[in-house]
GROMACS .gro file of C-alpha atoms in nm:
model
  515
    1UNK     CA    1   0.006  -1.984   0.531
    2UNK     CA    2   0.230  -2.065   0.840
    3UNK     CA    3   0.425  -1.721   0.845
    4UNK     CA    4   0.051  -1.601   0.972
    5UNK     CA    5   0.082  -1.835   1.242
    6UNK     CA    6   0.436  -1.763   1.323
    7UNK     CA    7   0.584  -1.652   1.687
    8UNK     CA    8   0.936  -1.659   1.742
    9UNK     CA    9   1.131  -1.838   2.050
   10UNK     CA   10   1.467  -1.707   2.165
   11UNK     CA   11   1.722  -2.040   2.173
   12UNK     CA   12   2.062  -2.071   2.274
   13UNK     CA   13   2.149  -2.017   1.887
   14UNK     CA   14   1.947  -1.721   1.850
   15UNK     CA   15   1.589  -1.689   1.736
   16UNK     CA   16   1.364  -1.971   1.599
   17UNK     CA   17   1.051  -2.011   1.416
   18UNK     CA   18   0.751  -2.165   1.622
   19UNK     CA   19   0.434  -2.243   1.414
   20UNK     CA   20   0.151  -2.220   1.586
   21UNK     CA   21  -0.114  -2.493   1.544
   22UNK     CA   22  -0.400  -2.359   1.288
   23UNK     CA   23  -0.702  -2.207   1.489
   24UNK     CA   24  -1.000  -1.983   1.408
   25UNK     CA   25  -0.892  -1.662   1.336
   26UNK     CA   26  -1.071  -1.401   1.560
   27UNK     CA   27  -1.184  -1.072   1.367
   28UNK     CA   28  -1.295  -0.786   1.645
   29UNK     CA   29  -1.517  -0.563   1.501
   30UNK     CA   30  -1.548  -0.223   1.632
   31UNK     CA   31  -1.897  -0.019   1.566
   32UNK     CA   32  -1.897   0.321   1.461
   33UNK     CA   33  -2.218   0.318   1.350
   34UNK     CA   34  -2.356   0.500   1.685
   35UNK     CA   35  -2.155   0.795   1.626
   36UNK     CA   36  -2.309   1.106   1.468
   37UNK     CA   37  -2.206   1.123   1.115
   38UNK     CA   38  -1.969   1.454   1.123
   39UNK     CA   39  -1.790   1.233   1.400
   40UNK     CA   40  -1.720   0.898   1.246
   41UNK     CA   41  -1.470   1.020   0.971
   42UNK     CA   42  -1.233   1.196   1.235
   43UNK     CA   43  -1.275   0.897   1.487
   44UNK     CA   44  -1.226   0.635   1.190
   45UNK     CA   45  -0.854   0.806   1.132
   46UNK     CA   46  -0.800   0.811   1.493
   47UNK     CA   47  -0.851   0.446   1.514
   48UNK     CA   48  -0.683   0.356   1.181
   49UNK     CA   49  -0.350   0.557   1.317
   50UNK     CA   50  -0.404   0.369   1.666
   51UNK     CA   51  -0.429   0.046   1.512
   52UNK     CA   52  -0.117   0.120   1.255
   53UNK     CA   53   0.086   0.223   1.563
   54UNK     CA   54   0.033  -0.061   1.811
   55UNK     CA   55   0.328  -0.272   1.837
   56UNK     CA   56   0.339  -0.667   1.830
   57UNK     CA   57   0.475  -0.918   2.041
   58UNK     CA   58   0.708  -1.121   1.813
   59UNK     CA   59   0.739  -1.382   2.141
   60UNK     CA   60   0.339  -1.430   2.217
   61UNK     CA   61   0.193  -1.302   1.857
   62UNK     CA   62  -0.026  -1.284   1.648
   63UNK     CA   63   0.184  -1.112   1.400
   64UNK     CA   64  -0.135  -1.104   1.148
   65UNK     CA   65  -0.399  -0.876   1.304
   66UNK     CA   66  -0.748  -0.811   1.115
   67UNK     CA   67  -1.005  -0.565   1.281
   68UNK     CA   68  -1.334  -0.495   1.117
   69UNK     CA   69  -1.444  -0.123   1.166
   70UNK     CA   70  -1.825  -0.087   1.122
   71UNK     CA   71  -1.926   0.238   1.004
   72UNK     CA   72  -2.291   0.159   0.889
   73UNK     CA   73  -2.516  -0.125   0.757
   74UNK     CA   74  -2.359  -0.107   0.433
   75UNK     CA   75  -2.016   0.059   0.520
   76UNK     CA   76  -1.700  -0.122   0.675
   77UNK     CA   77  -1.339  -0.092   0.686
   78UNK     CA   78  -1.141  -0.404   0.700
   79UNK     CA   79  -0.792  -0.356   0.855
   80UNK     CA   80  -0.528  -0.636   0.795
   81UNK     CA   81  -0.206  -0.575   0.995
   82UNK     CA   82   0.092  -0.797   0.947
   83UNK     CA   83   0.423  -0.745   1.091
   84UNK     CA   84   0.706  -0.708   0.823
   85UNK     CA   85   0.926  -1.010   0.985
   86UNK     CA   86   0.637  -1.243   0.869
   87UNK     CA   87   0.533  -1.086   0.513
   88UNK     CA   88   0.640  -0.820   0.287
   89UNK     CA   89   0.466  -0.617  -0.011
   90UNK     CA   90   0.428  -0.924  -0.212
   91UNK     CA   91   0.252  -1.131   0.035
   92UNK     CA   92  -0.007  -0.867   0.047
   93UNK     CA   93  -0.105  -0.942  -0.323
   94UNK     CA   94  -0.111  -1.287  -0.224
   95UNK     CA   95  -0.362  -1.227   0.054
   96UNK     CA   96  -0.576  -1.008  -0.152
   97UNK     CA   97  -0.587  -1.268  -0.415
   98UNK     CA   98  -0.685  -1.554  -0.196
   99UNK     CA   99  -0.938  -1.354   0.007
  100UNK     CA  100  -1.109  -1.280  -0.295
  101UNK     CA  101  -1.070  -1.638  -0.425
  102UNK     CA  102  -1.249  -1.776  -0.050
  103UNK     CA  103  -1.508  -1.515  -0.055
  104UNK     CA  104  -1.607  -1.581  -0.381
  105UNK     CA  105  -1.650  -1.957  -0.329
  106UNK     CA  106  -1.804  -1.926   0.045
  107UNK     CA  107  -2.027  -1.692  -0.083
  108UNK     CA  108  -2.183  -1.974  -0.312
  109UNK     CA  109  -2.171  -2.209  -0.083
  110UNK     CA  110  -1.882  -2.396  -0.204
  111UNK     CA  111  -1.527  -2.486  -0.050
  112UNK     CA  112  -1.205  -2.314  -0.041
  113UNK     CA  113  -1.057  -2.363  -0.384
  114UNK     CA  114  -0.729  -2.294  -0.273
  115UNK     CA  115  -0.471  -2.577  -0.377
  116UNK     CA  116  -0.209  -2.682  -0.134
  117UNK     CA  117   0.111  -2.500  -0.120
  118UNK     CA  118   0.374  -2.656  -0.273
  119UNK     CA  119   0.623  -2.591   0.019
  120UNK     CA  120   0.633  -2.390   0.336
  121UNK     CA  121   0.850  -2.079   0.427
  122UNK     CA  122   1.055  -2.301   0.668
  123UNK     CA  123   1.150  -2.529   0.349
  124UNK     CA  124   1.296  -2.204   0.189
  125UNK     CA  125   1.489  -2.060   0.473
  126UNK     CA  126   1.618  -2.411   0.541
  127UNK     CA  127   1.726  -2.410   0.127
  128UNK     CA  128   1.857  -2.021   0.150
  129UNK     CA  129   2.082  -2.143   0.442
  130UNK     CA  130   2.213  -2.422   0.253
  131UNK     CA  131   2.266  -2.219  -0.081
  132UNK     CA  132   2.433  -1.934   0.075
  133UNK     CA  133   2.725  -2.134   0.289
  134UNK     CA  134   3.054  -2.253   0.163
  135UNK     CA  135   3.190  -2.143  -0.167
  136UNK     CA  136   2.882  -1.972  -0.308
  137UNK     CA  137   2.852  -1.732   0.026
  138UNK     CA  138   3.250  -1.651  -0.023
  139UNK     CA  139   3.196  -1.528  -0.361
  140UNK     CA  140   2.880  -1.329  -0.309
  141UNK     CA  141   3.042  -1.141  -0.033
  142UNK     CA  142   3.339  -1.099  -0.227
  143UNK     CA  143   3.151  -0.927  -0.495
  144UNK     CA  144   2.986  -0.688  -0.294
  145UNK     CA  145   3.291  -0.593  -0.079
  146UNK     CA  146   3.462  -0.520  -0.404
  147UNK     CA  147   3.160  -0.335  -0.532
  148UNK     CA  148   3.083  -0.095  -0.240
  149UNK     CA  149   3.479  -0.078  -0.129
  150UNK     CA  150   3.545   0.284  -0.071
  151UNK     CA  151   3.193   0.391  -0.120
  152UNK     CA  152   3.093   0.735   0.016
  153UNK     CA  153   2.975   0.673   0.378
  154UNK     CA  154   2.732   0.959   0.338
  155UNK     CA  155   2.549   1.101   0.012
  156UNK     CA  156   2.602   1.463   0.102
  157UNK     CA  157   2.316   1.618  -0.044
  158UNK     CA  158   2.205   1.994   0.034
  159UNK     CA  159   1.944   2.043   0.314
  160UNK     CA  160   1.745   2.266   0.499
  161UNK     CA  161   1.897   2.155   0.825
  162UNK     CA  162   2.205   1.974   0.950
  163UNK     CA  163   2.177   1.628   1.000
  164UNK     CA  164   2.136   1.569   1.358
  165UNK     CA  165   2.318   1.320   1.586
  166UNK     CA  166   2.032   1.045   1.643
  167UNK     CA  167   1.733   1.089   1.365
  168UNK     CA  168   1.374   1.057   1.467
  169UNK     CA  169   1.236   0.912   1.159
  170UNK     CA  170   0.965   1.171   1.104
  171UNK     CA  171   0.876   1.196   0.780
  172UNK     CA  172   0.639   1.367   0.492
  173UNK     CA  173   0.537   1.272   0.123
  174UNK     CA  174   0.474   1.491  -0.150
  175UNK     CA  175   0.299   1.353  -0.457
  176UNK     CA  176   0.545   1.247  -0.796
  177UNK     CA  177   0.344   1.166  -1.102
  178UNK     CA  178   0.477   1.099  -1.484
  179UNK     CA  179   0.199   1.108  -1.761
  180UNK     CA  180   0.147   0.807  -1.984
  181UNK     CA  181   0.279   0.988  -2.301
  182UNK     CA  182   0.614   1.078  -2.122
  183UNK     CA  183   0.633   0.698  -1.989
  184UNK     CA  184   0.594   0.594  -2.319
  185UNK     CA  185   0.874   0.758  -2.451
  186UNK     CA  186   1.076   0.679  -2.146
  187UNK     CA  187   1.035   0.284  -2.260
  188UNK     CA  188   1.147   0.363  -2.602
  189UNK     CA  189   1.452   0.513  -2.491
  190UNK     CA  190   1.506   0.249  -2.240
  191UNK     CA  191   1.478  -0.032  -2.528
  192UNK     CA  192   1.703   0.153  -2.754
  193UNK     CA  193   1.987   0.098  -2.509
  194UNK     CA  194   1.842  -0.251  -2.420
  195UNK     CA  195   1.748  -0.133  -2.064
  196UNK     CA  196   1.448  -0.163  -1.861
  197UNK     CA  197   1.170   0.131  -1.757
  198UNK     CA  198   1.358   0.086  -1.418
  199UNK     CA  199   1.723   0.099  -1.497
  200UNK     CA  200   1.588   0.426  -1.697
  201UNK     CA  201   1.406   0.608  -1.385
  202UNK     CA  202   1.669   0.489  -1.138
  203UNK     CA  203   1.947   0.639  -1.378
  204UNK     CA  204   1.769   0.939  -1.372
  205UNK     CA  205   1.707   0.965  -0.989
  206UNK     CA  206   2.082   0.877  -0.945
  207UNK     CA  207   2.175   1.169  -1.194
  208UNK     CA  208   1.944   1.418  -0.978
  209UNK     CA  209   2.126   1.287  -0.691
  210UNK     CA  210   2.447   1.350  -0.828
  211UNK     CA  211   2.397   1.724  -0.926
  212UNK     CA  212   2.285   1.787  -0.588
  213UNK     CA  213   2.565   1.641  -0.426
  214UNK     CA  214   2.820   1.756  -0.665
  215UNK     CA  215   2.997   1.381  -0.681
  216UNK     CA  216   3.019   1.085  -0.947
  217UNK     CA  217   2.987   0.858  -0.690
  218UNK     CA  218   2.628   0.766  -0.590
  219UNK     CA  219   2.472   0.470  -0.402
  220UNK     CA  220   2.108   0.393  -0.410
  221UNK     CA  221   1.903   0.150  -0.236
  222UNK     CA  222   1.626  -0.016  -0.406
  223UNK     CA  223   1.442  -0.344  -0.288
  224UNK     CA  224   1.371  -0.679  -0.465
  225UNK     CA  225   1.112  -0.914  -0.440
  226UNK     CA  226   1.375  -1.217  -0.360
  227UNK     CA  227   1.121  -1.475  -0.526
  228UNK     CA  228   1.381  -1.604  -0.807
  229UNK     CA  229   1.189  -1.962  -0.790
  230UNK     CA  230   0.841  -2.000  -0.925
  231UNK     CA  231   0.755  -2.217  -0.611
  232UNK     CA  232   0.761  -1.913  -0.383
  233UNK     CA  233   0.551  -1.689  -0.573
  234UNK     CA  234   0.246  -1.779  -0.409
  235UNK     CA  235   0.348  -1.781  -0.055
  236UNK     CA  236   0.334  -1.535   0.210
  237UNK     CA  237   0.652  -1.438   0.390
  238UNK     CA  238   0.911  -1.202   0.409
  239UNK     CA  239   1.134  -1.257   0.085
  240UNK     CA  240   1.239  -0.925  -0.005
  241UNK     CA  241   1.569  -0.792  -0.009
  242UNK     CA  242   1.787  -0.445   0.006
  243UNK     CA  243   2.063  -0.393  -0.267
  244UNK     CA  244   2.300  -0.114  -0.246
  245UNK     CA  245   2.320   0.000  -0.619
  246UNK     CA  246   2.648   0.198  -0.688
  247UNK     CA  247   2.668   0.452  -0.979
  248UNK     CA  248   2.942   0.583  -1.133
  249UNK     CA  249   2.891   0.906  -1.335
  250UNK     CA  250   3.261   1.028  -1.356
  251UNK     CA  251   3.402   1.190  -1.653
  252UNK     CA  252   3.116   1.398  -1.758
  253UNK     CA  253   2.903   1.128  -1.943
  254UNK     CA  254   2.603   1.224  -2.128
  255UNK     CA  255   2.259   1.060  -1.984
  256UNK     CA  256   2.279   0.807  -2.286
  257UNK     CA  257   2.646   0.700  -2.202
  258UNK     CA  258   2.534   0.665  -1.797
  259UNK     CA  259   2.230   0.488  -1.906
  260UNK     CA  260   2.427   0.209  -2.083
  261UNK     CA  261   2.658   0.221  -1.772
  262UNK     CA  262   2.373   0.178  -1.510
  263UNK     CA  263   2.224  -0.127  -1.751
  264UNK     CA  264   2.571  -0.337  -1.701
  265UNK     CA  265   2.618  -0.270  -1.330
  266UNK     CA  266   2.239  -0.298  -1.264
  267UNK     CA  267   2.242  -0.651  -1.432
  268UNK     CA  268   2.546  -0.779  -1.244
  269UNK     CA  269   2.402  -0.631  -0.893
  270UNK     CA  270   2.075  -0.800  -0.961
  271UNK     CA  271   2.270  -1.183  -1.063
  272UNK     CA  272   2.407  -1.136  -0.661
  273UNK     CA  273   2.069  -1.025  -0.508
  274UNK     CA  274   2.042  -1.363  -0.286
  275UNK     CA  275   2.260  -1.249  -0.005
  276UNK     CA  276   2.085  -1.068   0.241
  277UNK     CA  277   2.151  -0.704   0.297
  278UNK     CA  278   2.280  -0.713   0.662
  279UNK     CA  279   2.531  -0.990   0.544
  280UNK     CA  280   2.637  -0.723   0.278
  281UNK     CA  281   2.707  -0.433   0.537
  282UNK     CA  282   2.895  -0.696   0.767
  283UNK     CA  283   3.123  -0.786   0.481
  284UNK     CA  284   3.137  -0.430   0.355
  285UNK     CA  285   3.183  -0.279   0.711
  286UNK     CA  286   3.142   0.071   0.689
  287UNK     CA  287   3.164   0.347   0.948
  288UNK     CA  288   2.874   0.315   1.141
  289UNK     CA  289   2.683   0.587   1.296
  290UNK     CA  290   2.327   0.620   1.468
  291UNK     CA  291   2.298   0.953   1.270
  292UNK     CA  292   2.250   0.751   0.913
  293UNK     CA  293   2.191   0.437   0.708
  294UNK     CA  294   2.470   0.233   0.656
  295UNK     CA  295   2.586   0.218   0.283
  296UNK     CA  296   2.276   0.409   0.124
  297UNK     CA  297   2.077   0.688   0.257
  298UNK     CA  298   1.846   0.751  -0.042
  299UNK     CA  299   1.584   0.487  -0.206
  300UNK     CA  300   1.468   0.418  -0.480
  301UNK     CA  301   1.132   0.206  -0.531
  302UNK     CA  302   0.902   0.076  -0.868
  303UNK     CA  303   0.620  -0.130  -0.872
  304UNK     CA  304   0.493  -0.271  -1.172
  305UNK     CA  305   0.156  -0.270  -1.096
  306UNK     CA  306  -0.064  -0.080  -0.855
  307UNK     CA  307  -0.198  -0.245  -0.530
  308UNK     CA  308  -0.581  -0.347  -0.586
  309UNK     CA  309  -0.827  -0.450  -0.296
  310UNK     CA  310  -0.985  -0.786  -0.301
  311UNK     CA  311  -1.268  -0.837  -0.494
  312UNK     CA  312  -1.544  -0.962  -0.279
  313UNK     CA  313  -1.841  -1.077  -0.453
  314UNK     CA  314  -2.103  -0.814  -0.491
  315UNK     CA  315  -1.919  -0.567  -0.255
  316UNK     CA  316  -1.792  -0.240  -0.342
  317UNK     CA  317  -1.441  -0.207  -0.242
  318UNK     CA  318  -1.183   0.037  -0.252
  319UNK     CA  319  -0.827   0.104  -0.076
  320UNK     CA  320  -0.851   0.324   0.211
  321UNK     CA  321  -0.505   0.572   0.194
  322UNK     CA  322  -0.322   0.592   0.540
  323UNK     CA  323   0.041   0.714   0.572
  324UNK     CA  324   0.236   0.700   0.891
  325UNK     CA  325   0.439   0.996   0.893
  326UNK     CA  326   0.770   0.829   0.907
  327UNK     CA  327   1.059   0.848   0.703
  328UNK     CA  328   1.328   0.522   0.739
  329UNK     CA  329   1.567   0.734   0.506
  330UNK     CA  330   1.646   1.071   0.399
  331UNK     CA  331   1.457   1.045   0.111
  332UNK     CA  332   1.260   0.778  -0.085
  333UNK     CA  333   1.137   0.822  -0.436
  334UNK     CA  334   0.850   0.541  -0.452
  335UNK     CA  335   0.694   0.495  -0.788
  336UNK     CA  336   0.378   0.238  -0.942
  337UNK     CA  337   0.281   0.184  -1.281
  338UNK     CA  338  -0.085   0.217  -1.356
  339UNK     CA  339  -0.312   0.365  -1.642
  340UNK     CA  340   0.021   0.404  -1.858
  341UNK     CA  341   0.182   0.662  -1.647
  342UNK     CA  342   0.361   0.666  -1.301
  343UNK     CA  343   0.232   0.731  -0.976
  344UNK     CA  344   0.358   0.797  -0.668
  345UNK     CA  345   0.543   0.994  -0.377
  346UNK     CA  346   0.866   1.128  -0.249
  347UNK     CA  347   0.907   1.035   0.054
  348UNK     CA  348   1.165   1.259   0.314
  349UNK     CA  349   1.260   1.316   0.636
  350UNK     CA  350   1.157   1.660   0.820
  351UNK     CA  351   1.454   1.688   1.006
  352UNK     CA  352   1.648   1.763   0.713
  353UNK     CA  353   1.402   1.878   0.417
  354UNK     CA  354   1.131   2.127   0.418
  355UNK     CA  355   0.772   2.052   0.225
  356UNK     CA  356   0.906   2.294   0.002
  357UNK     CA  357   1.206   2.173  -0.100
  358UNK     CA  358   1.066   1.816  -0.122
  359UNK     CA  359   0.828   1.959  -0.397
  360UNK     CA  360   1.103   2.134  -0.594
  361UNK     CA  361   1.316   1.787  -0.572
  362UNK     CA  362   0.998   1.628  -0.717
  363UNK     CA  363   0.989   1.868  -1.017
  364UNK     CA  364   1.354   1.884  -1.092
  365UNK     CA  365   1.320   1.486  -1.110
  366UNK     CA  366   1.045   1.547  -1.385
  367UNK     CA  367   1.210   1.841  -1.562
  368UNK     CA  368   1.510   1.611  -1.586
  369UNK     CA  369   1.307   1.335  -1.733
  370UNK     CA  370   1.187   1.579  -1.967
  371UNK     CA  371   1.548   1.685  -2.070
  372UNK     CA  372   1.677   1.365  -2.104
  373UNK     CA  373   1.402   1.255  -2.374
  374UNK     CA  374   1.441   1.579  -2.572
  375UNK     CA  375   1.835   1.518  -2.576
  376UNK     CA  376   1.965   1.193  -2.435
  377UNK     CA  377   2.307   1.271  -2.598
  378UNK     CA  378   2.349   1.595  -2.378
  379UNK     CA  379   2.619   1.596  -2.101
  380UNK     CA  380   2.469   1.537  -1.722
  381UNK     CA  381   2.584   1.826  -1.600
  382UNK     CA  382   2.374   2.079  -1.845
  383UNK     CA  383   2.070   1.890  -1.810
  384UNK     CA  384   1.843   2.139  -1.694
  385UNK     CA  385   1.653   2.116  -1.392
  386UNK     CA  386   1.493   2.437  -1.294
  387UNK     CA  387   1.148   2.546  -1.387
  388UNK     CA  388   1.075   2.914  -1.546
  389UNK     CA  389   1.014   3.081  -1.211
  390UNK     CA  390   1.344   2.959  -1.070
  391UNK     CA  391   1.523   3.048  -1.406
  392UNK     CA  392   1.372   3.403  -1.337
  393UNK     CA  393   1.495   3.412  -0.961
  394UNK     CA  394   1.836   3.351  -1.056
  395UNK     CA  395   1.856   3.614  -1.335
  396UNK     CA  396   1.700   3.854  -1.089
  397UNK     CA  397   2.008   3.763  -0.859
  398UNK     CA  398   2.263   3.866  -1.143
  399UNK     CA  399   2.094   4.163  -1.264
  400UNK     CA  400   2.178   4.521  -1.225
  401UNK     CA  401   2.490   4.742  -1.226
  402UNK     CA  402   2.832   4.613  -1.069
  403UNK     CA  403   2.877   4.685  -0.729
  404UNK     CA  404   3.205   4.854  -0.623
  405UNK     CA  405   3.487   4.636  -0.517
  406UNK     CA  406   3.465   4.586  -0.149
  407UNK     CA  407   3.759   4.761   0.048
  408UNK     CA  408   3.632   4.628   0.412
  409UNK     CA  409   3.663   4.276   0.552
  410UNK     CA  410   3.340   4.101   0.674
  411UNK     CA  411   3.530   4.098   1.065
  412UNK     CA  412   3.613   4.470   0.999
  413UNK     CA  413   3.241   4.499   0.927
  414UNK     CA  414   3.125   4.380   1.228
  415UNK     CA  415   3.361   4.592   1.444
  416UNK     CA  416   3.225   4.900   1.318
  417UNK     CA  417   2.841   4.788   1.407
  418UNK     CA  418   2.985   4.665   1.787
  419UNK     CA  419   3.119   5.024   1.782
  420UNK     CA  420   2.809   5.164   1.683
  421UNK     CA  421   2.547   4.979   1.900
  422UNK     CA  422   2.798   4.754   2.131
  423UNK     CA  423   2.517   4.659   2.368
  424UNK     CA  424   2.277   4.585   2.109
  425UNK     CA  425   2.180   4.189   2.069
  426UNK     CA  426   2.416   4.035   1.813
  427UNK     CA  427   2.383   3.643   1.862
  428UNK     CA  428   2.096   3.452   2.000
  429UNK     CA  429   2.097   3.042   2.095
  430UNK     CA  430   1.835   2.864   2.290
  431UNK     CA  431   1.801   3.153   2.536
  432UNK     CA  432   2.165   3.234   2.573
  433UNK     CA  433   2.288   3.562   2.387
  434UNK     CA  434   2.587   3.789   2.348
  435UNK     CA  435   2.572   4.205   2.259
  436UNK     CA  436   2.787   4.337   2.005
  437UNK     CA  437   3.060   4.434   2.238
  438UNK     CA  438   3.063   4.090   2.452
  439UNK     CA  439   3.099   3.878   2.130
  440UNK     CA  440   3.367   4.149   1.967
  441UNK     CA  441   3.576   4.096   2.292
  442UNK     CA  442   3.558   3.711   2.323
  443UNK     CA  443   3.656   3.700   1.941
  444UNK     CA  444   3.932   3.940   2.010
  445UNK     CA  445   4.077   3.718   2.253
  446UNK     CA  446   4.045   3.417   2.053
  447UNK     CA  447   4.216   3.603   1.781
  448UNK     CA  448   4.509   3.689   2.016
  449UNK     CA  449   4.554   3.351   2.131
  450UNK     CA  450   4.550   3.234   1.730
  451UNK     CA  451   4.820   3.456   1.646
  452UNK     CA  452   5.046   3.314   1.939
  453UNK     CA  453   4.986   2.999   1.801
  454UNK     CA  454   5.098   3.106   1.410
  455UNK     CA  455   4.770   3.184   1.254
  456UNK     CA  456   4.786   3.437   1.016
  457UNK     CA  457   4.725   3.473   0.640
  458UNK     CA  458   4.715   3.149   0.444
  459UNK     CA  459   4.714   2.989   0.754
  460UNK     CA  460   4.380   2.769   0.820
  461UNK     CA  461   4.212   2.675   1.114
  462UNK     CA  462   3.961   2.382   1.140
  463UNK     CA  463   3.620   2.454   1.313
  464UNK     CA  464   3.448   2.164   1.453
  465UNK     CA  465   3.161   2.289   1.678
  466UNK     CA  466   2.807   2.235   1.747
  467UNK     CA  467   2.574   2.557   1.694
  468UNK     CA  468   2.592   2.763   1.939
  469UNK     CA  469   2.768   3.086   2.049
  470UNK     CA  470   3.096   2.919   2.040
  471UNK     CA  471   3.108   2.893   1.680
  472UNK     CA  472   3.045   3.279   1.640
  473UNK     CA  473   3.301   3.358   1.851
  474UNK     CA  474   3.532   3.113   1.611
  475UNK     CA  475   3.438   3.256   1.303
  476UNK     CA  476   3.501   3.573   1.380
  477UNK     CA  477   3.864   3.482   1.584
  478UNK     CA  478   4.009   3.357   1.261
  479UNK     CA  479   3.900   3.589   1.066
  480UNK     CA  480   4.030   3.849   1.315
  481UNK     CA  481   4.357   3.688   1.341
  482UNK     CA  482   4.397   3.656   0.955
  483UNK     CA  483   4.351   3.299   0.887
  484UNK     CA  484   4.058   3.128   0.710
  485UNK     CA  485   3.860   2.859   0.897
  486UNK     CA  486   3.752   2.521   0.750
  487UNK     CA  487   3.429   2.403   0.862
  488UNK     CA  488   3.423   2.047   0.988
  489UNK     CA  489   3.052   1.895   1.107
  490UNK     CA  490   3.073   1.725   1.403
  491UNK     CA  491   2.824   1.476   1.295
  492UNK     CA  492   2.983   1.327   1.027
  493UNK     CA  493   3.215   0.985   1.036
  494UNK     CA  494   3.554   1.001   1.259
  495UNK     CA  495   3.715   0.875   0.937
  496UNK     CA  496   3.600   1.150   0.748
  497UNK     CA  497   3.713   1.426   0.984
  498UNK     CA  498   4.051   1.267   1.039
  499UNK     CA  499   4.092   1.258   0.632
  500UNK     CA  500   3.958   1.643   0.627
  501UNK     CA  501   4.199   1.763   0.899
  502UNK     CA  502   4.467   1.567   0.731
  503UNK     CA  503   4.366   1.694   0.372
  504UNK     CA  504   4.354   2.053   0.461
  505UNK     CA  505   4.676   2.064   0.657
  506UNK     CA  506   4.543   2.279   0.954
  507UNK     CA  507   4.765   2.341   1.232
  508UNK     CA  508   4.505   2.435   1.459
  509UNK     CA  509   4.156   2.281   1.570
  510UNK     CA  510   3.898   2.475   1.788
  511UNK     CA  511   3.648   2.185   1.924
  512UNK     CA  512   3.476   2.135   2.258
  513UNK     CA  513   3.576   1.911   2.512
  514UNK     CA  514   3.270   1.664   2.479
  515UNK     CA  515   3.377   1.636   2.091
   0.00000   0.00000   0.00000
């Protein structure tokens, strides 16, 4: 497979594939057998993480690097590292299948049974460039430009923390499992609507996201294998593409009705899957931000069969789990079929979500599927998500007698506390602090300034500030002036901020010079 001995050269026209001549593949062996038995497992995990984090050199290669870790005379760990630019998930299945065939033949003293490849990856690249040109390219780009026109730039989910200006891509995972009985019923429901299990699970995931975000317009990314011709099925290479699937949940549909919509648009989108995702982004030209991915921030992945390690003759093989603590998106729901059920995980950005929140999202997804199976004709907003404990918590919040009507405004309560404890610390942020008296004085000065600029009852004031002491001064100052504040997150795209300011009709904006 030429991609496994490919490097990339910089030319005047961009990067070019350079296929190196066939050569013996080096298999380094790292011996951990001399370590005490109690130390082997920690050292194995450390080395696996180190190998996974080691960067590749695209100019010099190699971009496929195996290494064998020896734990004992009869126990080894084979690590196969491959840069994503030369292979995808399907390629791993090809590698495992062919490694099994070669090992079986060599162990019997026979030559390699693998046939010659019908085409090279470079042939596919040339063919793809020829196909995606002229009128065909314009038609594909026009489809996606229309399909994603005016799509929301960010899916605003309720998060535990505000979105940072620049994400660190640190992530965590929590398991997601669906039992075989439930999967059988889901397949039956999907078949009844002429849909696939993928379409139904995607519709369920989109429904949950729409409920969380309070919107009927949701865009979710999903990968497609990209091997639309039989000649490509046995090749190692990067064929996978990403589609931005847009869901329309407007009009308060039932889940059954929404599944029918999802089936139609998914089939249309899959018919236009050949255009590379980066070309779609260029054509749609969304507002770009380093704080989030373009077009979508949530993924859905469904694998038809679980990955299996290569079968190596009489050797006993098993996969060795290793997950990097990385999240490419806000949320990624990844499932695979196996033993009649579904198993997988929910990957989440730890900058946005706590582990408990991710577990609750996974639980809501399973309960949503159960609710859909009980009554697929039920309107989506009424589908239950909470478990018994969450329902009890909500009911407890609403229990007890009626509270007397409040006669005092919140800023007046604050002023009363400032009178009782003027020197006590009222607010702290990153080492800075304000006392009740200090915060009250600064808010009073701002309130007088706002009143001088026409702020009073029924007058809105926009607050576009980073978190800090100034934000607390602004909130109290607006309330003291008698107005109402409109919170504007400075991390929003510029177009969204401009729309919010225009739509709310604010005469005054409180912000910071650096914003």
